[in-house]
mmCIF file of C-alpha atoms in Angstrom:
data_model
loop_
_atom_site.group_PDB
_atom_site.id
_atom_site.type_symbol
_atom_site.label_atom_id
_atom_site.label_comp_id
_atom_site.label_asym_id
_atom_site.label_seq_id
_atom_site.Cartn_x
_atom_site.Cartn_y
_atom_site.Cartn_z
ATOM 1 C CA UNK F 25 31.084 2.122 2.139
ATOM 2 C CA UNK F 26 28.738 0.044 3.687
ATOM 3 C CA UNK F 27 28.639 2.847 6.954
ATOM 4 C CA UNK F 28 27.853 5.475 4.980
ATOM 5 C CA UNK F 29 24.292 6.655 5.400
ATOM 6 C CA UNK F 30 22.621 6.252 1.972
ATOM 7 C CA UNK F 31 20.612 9.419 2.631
ATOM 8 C CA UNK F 32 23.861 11.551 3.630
ATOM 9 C CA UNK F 33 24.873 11.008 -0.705
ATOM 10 C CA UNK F 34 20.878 12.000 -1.403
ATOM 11 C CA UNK F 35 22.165 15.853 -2.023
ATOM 12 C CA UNK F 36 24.848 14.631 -4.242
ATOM 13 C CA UNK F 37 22.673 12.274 -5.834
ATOM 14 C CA UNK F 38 20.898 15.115 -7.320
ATOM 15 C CA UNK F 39 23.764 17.494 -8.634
ATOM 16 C CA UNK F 40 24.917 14.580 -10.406
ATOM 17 C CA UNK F 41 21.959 13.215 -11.633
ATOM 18 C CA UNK F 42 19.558 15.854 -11.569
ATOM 19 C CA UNK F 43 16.425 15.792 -9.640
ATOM 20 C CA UNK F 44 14.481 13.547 -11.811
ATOM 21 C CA UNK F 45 14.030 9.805 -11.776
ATOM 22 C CA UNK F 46 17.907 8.893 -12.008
ATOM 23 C CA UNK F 47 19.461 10.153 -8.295
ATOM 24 C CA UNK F 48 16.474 8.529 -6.932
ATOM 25 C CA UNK F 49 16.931 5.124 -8.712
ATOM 26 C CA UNK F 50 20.671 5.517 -7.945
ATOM 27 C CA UNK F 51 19.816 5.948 -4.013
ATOM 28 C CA UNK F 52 17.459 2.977 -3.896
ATOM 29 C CA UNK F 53 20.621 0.508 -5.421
ATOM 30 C CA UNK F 54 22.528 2.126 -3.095
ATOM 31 C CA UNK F 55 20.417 1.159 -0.202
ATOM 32 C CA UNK F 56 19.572 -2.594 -1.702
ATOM 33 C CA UNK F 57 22.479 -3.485 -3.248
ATOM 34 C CA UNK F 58 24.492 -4.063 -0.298
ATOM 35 C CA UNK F 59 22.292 -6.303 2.146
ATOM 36 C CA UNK F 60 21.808 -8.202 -0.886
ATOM 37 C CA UNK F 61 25.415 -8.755 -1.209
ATOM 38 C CA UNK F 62 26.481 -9.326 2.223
ATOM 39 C CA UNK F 63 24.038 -12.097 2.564
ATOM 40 C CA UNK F 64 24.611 -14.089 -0.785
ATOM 41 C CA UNK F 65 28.692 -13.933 0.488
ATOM 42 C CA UNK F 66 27.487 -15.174 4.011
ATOM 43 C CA UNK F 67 25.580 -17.979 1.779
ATOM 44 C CA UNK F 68 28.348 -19.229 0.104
ATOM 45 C CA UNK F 69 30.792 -18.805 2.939
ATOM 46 C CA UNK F 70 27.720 -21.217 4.631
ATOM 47 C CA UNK F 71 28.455 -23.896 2.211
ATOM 48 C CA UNK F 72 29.313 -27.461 3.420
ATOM 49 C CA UNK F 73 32.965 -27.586 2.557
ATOM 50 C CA UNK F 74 32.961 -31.696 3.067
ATOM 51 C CA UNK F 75 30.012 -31.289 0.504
ATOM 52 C CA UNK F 76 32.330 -29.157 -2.348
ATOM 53 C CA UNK F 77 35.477 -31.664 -1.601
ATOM 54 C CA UNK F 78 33.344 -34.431 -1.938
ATOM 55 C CA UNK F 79 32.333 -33.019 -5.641
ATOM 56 C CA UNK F 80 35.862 -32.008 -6.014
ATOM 57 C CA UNK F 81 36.837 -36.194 -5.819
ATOM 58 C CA UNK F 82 34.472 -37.004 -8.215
ATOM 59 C CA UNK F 83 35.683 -34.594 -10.839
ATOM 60 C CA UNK F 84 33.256 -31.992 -10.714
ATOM 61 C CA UNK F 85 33.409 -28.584 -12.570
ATOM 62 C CA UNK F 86 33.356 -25.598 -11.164
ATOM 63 C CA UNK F 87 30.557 -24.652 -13.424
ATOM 64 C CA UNK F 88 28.689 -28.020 -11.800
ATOM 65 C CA UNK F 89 30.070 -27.180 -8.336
ATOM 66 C CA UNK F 90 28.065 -23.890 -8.827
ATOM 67 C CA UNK F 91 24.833 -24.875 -10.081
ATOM 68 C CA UNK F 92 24.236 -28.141 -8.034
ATOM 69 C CA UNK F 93 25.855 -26.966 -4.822
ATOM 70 C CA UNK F 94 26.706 -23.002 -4.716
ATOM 71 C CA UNK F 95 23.814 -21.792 -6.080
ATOM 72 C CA UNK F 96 20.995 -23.939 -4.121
ATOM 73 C CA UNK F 97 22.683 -23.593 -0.964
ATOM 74 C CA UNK F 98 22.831 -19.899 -1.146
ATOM 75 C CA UNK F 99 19.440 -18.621 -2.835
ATOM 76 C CA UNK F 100 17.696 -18.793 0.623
ATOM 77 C CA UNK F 101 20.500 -16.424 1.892
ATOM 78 C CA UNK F 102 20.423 -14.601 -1.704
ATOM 79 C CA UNK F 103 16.415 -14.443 -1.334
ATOM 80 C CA UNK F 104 16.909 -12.951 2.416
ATOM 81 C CA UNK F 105 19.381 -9.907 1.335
ATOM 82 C CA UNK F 106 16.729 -8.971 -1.701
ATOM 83 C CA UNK F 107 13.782 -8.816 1.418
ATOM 84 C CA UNK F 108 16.479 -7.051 3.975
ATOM 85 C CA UNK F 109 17.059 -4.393 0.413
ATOM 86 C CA UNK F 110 13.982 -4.260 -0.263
ATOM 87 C CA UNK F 111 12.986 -2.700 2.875
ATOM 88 C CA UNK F 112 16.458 -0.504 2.144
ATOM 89 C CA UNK F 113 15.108 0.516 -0.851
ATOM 90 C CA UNK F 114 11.701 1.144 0.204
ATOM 91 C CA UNK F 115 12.985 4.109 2.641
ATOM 92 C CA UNK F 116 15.552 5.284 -0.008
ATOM 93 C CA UNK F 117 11.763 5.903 -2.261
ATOM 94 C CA UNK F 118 10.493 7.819 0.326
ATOM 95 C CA UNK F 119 13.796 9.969 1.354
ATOM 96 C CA UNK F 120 14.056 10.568 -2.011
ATOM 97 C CA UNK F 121 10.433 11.937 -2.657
ATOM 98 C CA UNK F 122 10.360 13.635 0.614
ATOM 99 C CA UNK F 123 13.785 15.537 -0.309
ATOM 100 C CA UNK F 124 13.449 16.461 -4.077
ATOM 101 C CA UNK F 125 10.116 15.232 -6.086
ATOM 102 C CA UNK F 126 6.884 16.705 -7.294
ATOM 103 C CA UNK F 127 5.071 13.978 -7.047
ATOM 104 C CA UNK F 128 4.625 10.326 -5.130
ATOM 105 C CA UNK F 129 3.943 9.557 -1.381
ATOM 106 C CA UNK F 130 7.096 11.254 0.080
ATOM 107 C CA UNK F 131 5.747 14.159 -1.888
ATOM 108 C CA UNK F 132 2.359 13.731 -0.141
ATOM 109 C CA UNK F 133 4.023 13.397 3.255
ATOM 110 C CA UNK F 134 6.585 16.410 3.131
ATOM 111 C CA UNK F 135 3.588 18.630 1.791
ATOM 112 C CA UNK F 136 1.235 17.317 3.833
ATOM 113 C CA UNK F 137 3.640 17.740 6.904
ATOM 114 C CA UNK F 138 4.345 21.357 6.478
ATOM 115 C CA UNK F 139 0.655 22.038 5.528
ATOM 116 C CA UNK F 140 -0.376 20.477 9.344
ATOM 117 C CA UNK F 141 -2.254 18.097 7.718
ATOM 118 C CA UNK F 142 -2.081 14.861 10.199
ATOM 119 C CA UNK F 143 -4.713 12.850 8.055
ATOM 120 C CA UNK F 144 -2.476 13.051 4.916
ATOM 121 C CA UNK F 145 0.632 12.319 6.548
ATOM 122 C CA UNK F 146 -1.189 8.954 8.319
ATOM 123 C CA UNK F 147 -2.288 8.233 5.083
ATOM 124 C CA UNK F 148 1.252 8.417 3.208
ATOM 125 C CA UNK F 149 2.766 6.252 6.231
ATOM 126 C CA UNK F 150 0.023 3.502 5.832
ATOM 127 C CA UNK F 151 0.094 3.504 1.973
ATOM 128 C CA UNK F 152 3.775 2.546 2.583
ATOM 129 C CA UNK F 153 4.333 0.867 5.295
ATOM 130 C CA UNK F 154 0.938 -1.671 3.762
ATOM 131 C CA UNK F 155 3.587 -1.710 0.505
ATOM 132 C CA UNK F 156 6.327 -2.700 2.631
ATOM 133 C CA UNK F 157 4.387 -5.423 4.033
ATOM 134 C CA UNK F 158 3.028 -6.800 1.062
ATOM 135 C CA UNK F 159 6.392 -7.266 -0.874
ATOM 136 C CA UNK F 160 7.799 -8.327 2.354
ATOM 137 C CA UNK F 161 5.904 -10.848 2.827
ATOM 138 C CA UNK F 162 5.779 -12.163 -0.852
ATOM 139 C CA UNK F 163 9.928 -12.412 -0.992
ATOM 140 C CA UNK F 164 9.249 -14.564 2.633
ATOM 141 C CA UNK F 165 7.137 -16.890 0.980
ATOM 142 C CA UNK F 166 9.146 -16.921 -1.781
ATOM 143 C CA UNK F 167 12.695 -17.687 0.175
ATOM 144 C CA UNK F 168 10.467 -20.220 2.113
ATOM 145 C CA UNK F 169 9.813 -22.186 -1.231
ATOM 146 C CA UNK F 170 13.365 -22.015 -2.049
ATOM 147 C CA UNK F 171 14.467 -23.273 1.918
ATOM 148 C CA UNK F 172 12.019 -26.090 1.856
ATOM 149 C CA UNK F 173 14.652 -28.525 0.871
ATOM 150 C CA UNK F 174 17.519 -27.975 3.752
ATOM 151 C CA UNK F 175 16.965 -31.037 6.377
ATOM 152 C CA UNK F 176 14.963 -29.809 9.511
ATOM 153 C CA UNK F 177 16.873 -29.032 12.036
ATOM 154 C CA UNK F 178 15.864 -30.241 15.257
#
């Protein structure tokens, strides 16, 4: 499912859901929700396995295996799917405007577009790509935080 163009299910989207709010939420989880999960399962297939045994021999949970081993070792991968869907999401907005809304940027684009009007368009592509590059860059600091305590690798 992972294949499928996210913008290909935009026309269904919207006899199911209607053209409002919903089929547009539905096709920005649609394009997140995936590099967000294929990247926290990379994480914990990432995990030291000496590192769980070692817990394991000691008599740890699986609950503690989770939070003191699982979890930390993967929330830099976890943090690096939510930027990768972010920017998945981001274009699912703007499909999603520029196919069925009556208002928003992709609105501003598609009308602007067919109205010749070059300044508009630039304006709609700089409005989001700037938004792109400001949450971007916030979830990078943020999964840099969370990475600061793996060893440096030299």
């Amino acid at each position: 499912f992972y294949a499928t163009p996210r913008i290909a299910l935009l026309p269904l989207m919207i006899i199911w859901l209607g053209i409002g709010i919903n089929s547009k939420i539905a096709i920005v989880y649609l394009g997140a929700v995936f590099a967000i999960l294929i990247n926290t399962i990379t994480g914990i297939r990432a995990l030291d396995a000496q590192l769980i045994r070692a817990a394991r021999s000691f008599g740890a949970t699986d609950m503690q295996i989770f939070r003191t081993i699982a979890l930390p070792g993967s929330v830099p991968f976890i943090l690096g799917g939510i930027r990768l869907g972010l920017g998945h999401a981001l274009i699912g907005v703007v499909v999603g405007e520029l196919y069925a809304a009556t208002a928003g940027v992709g609105y501003l684009i598609a009308v602007a577009g067919n109205t010749f009007q070059t300044d508009k368009v630039f304006v709609g592509v700089v409005i989001i790509a700037a938004a792109g590059m400001f949450i971007t860059a916030v979830f990078k600091r943020l999964e840099d935080h969370f990475d600061s305590w793996r060893p440096q690798r030299t």
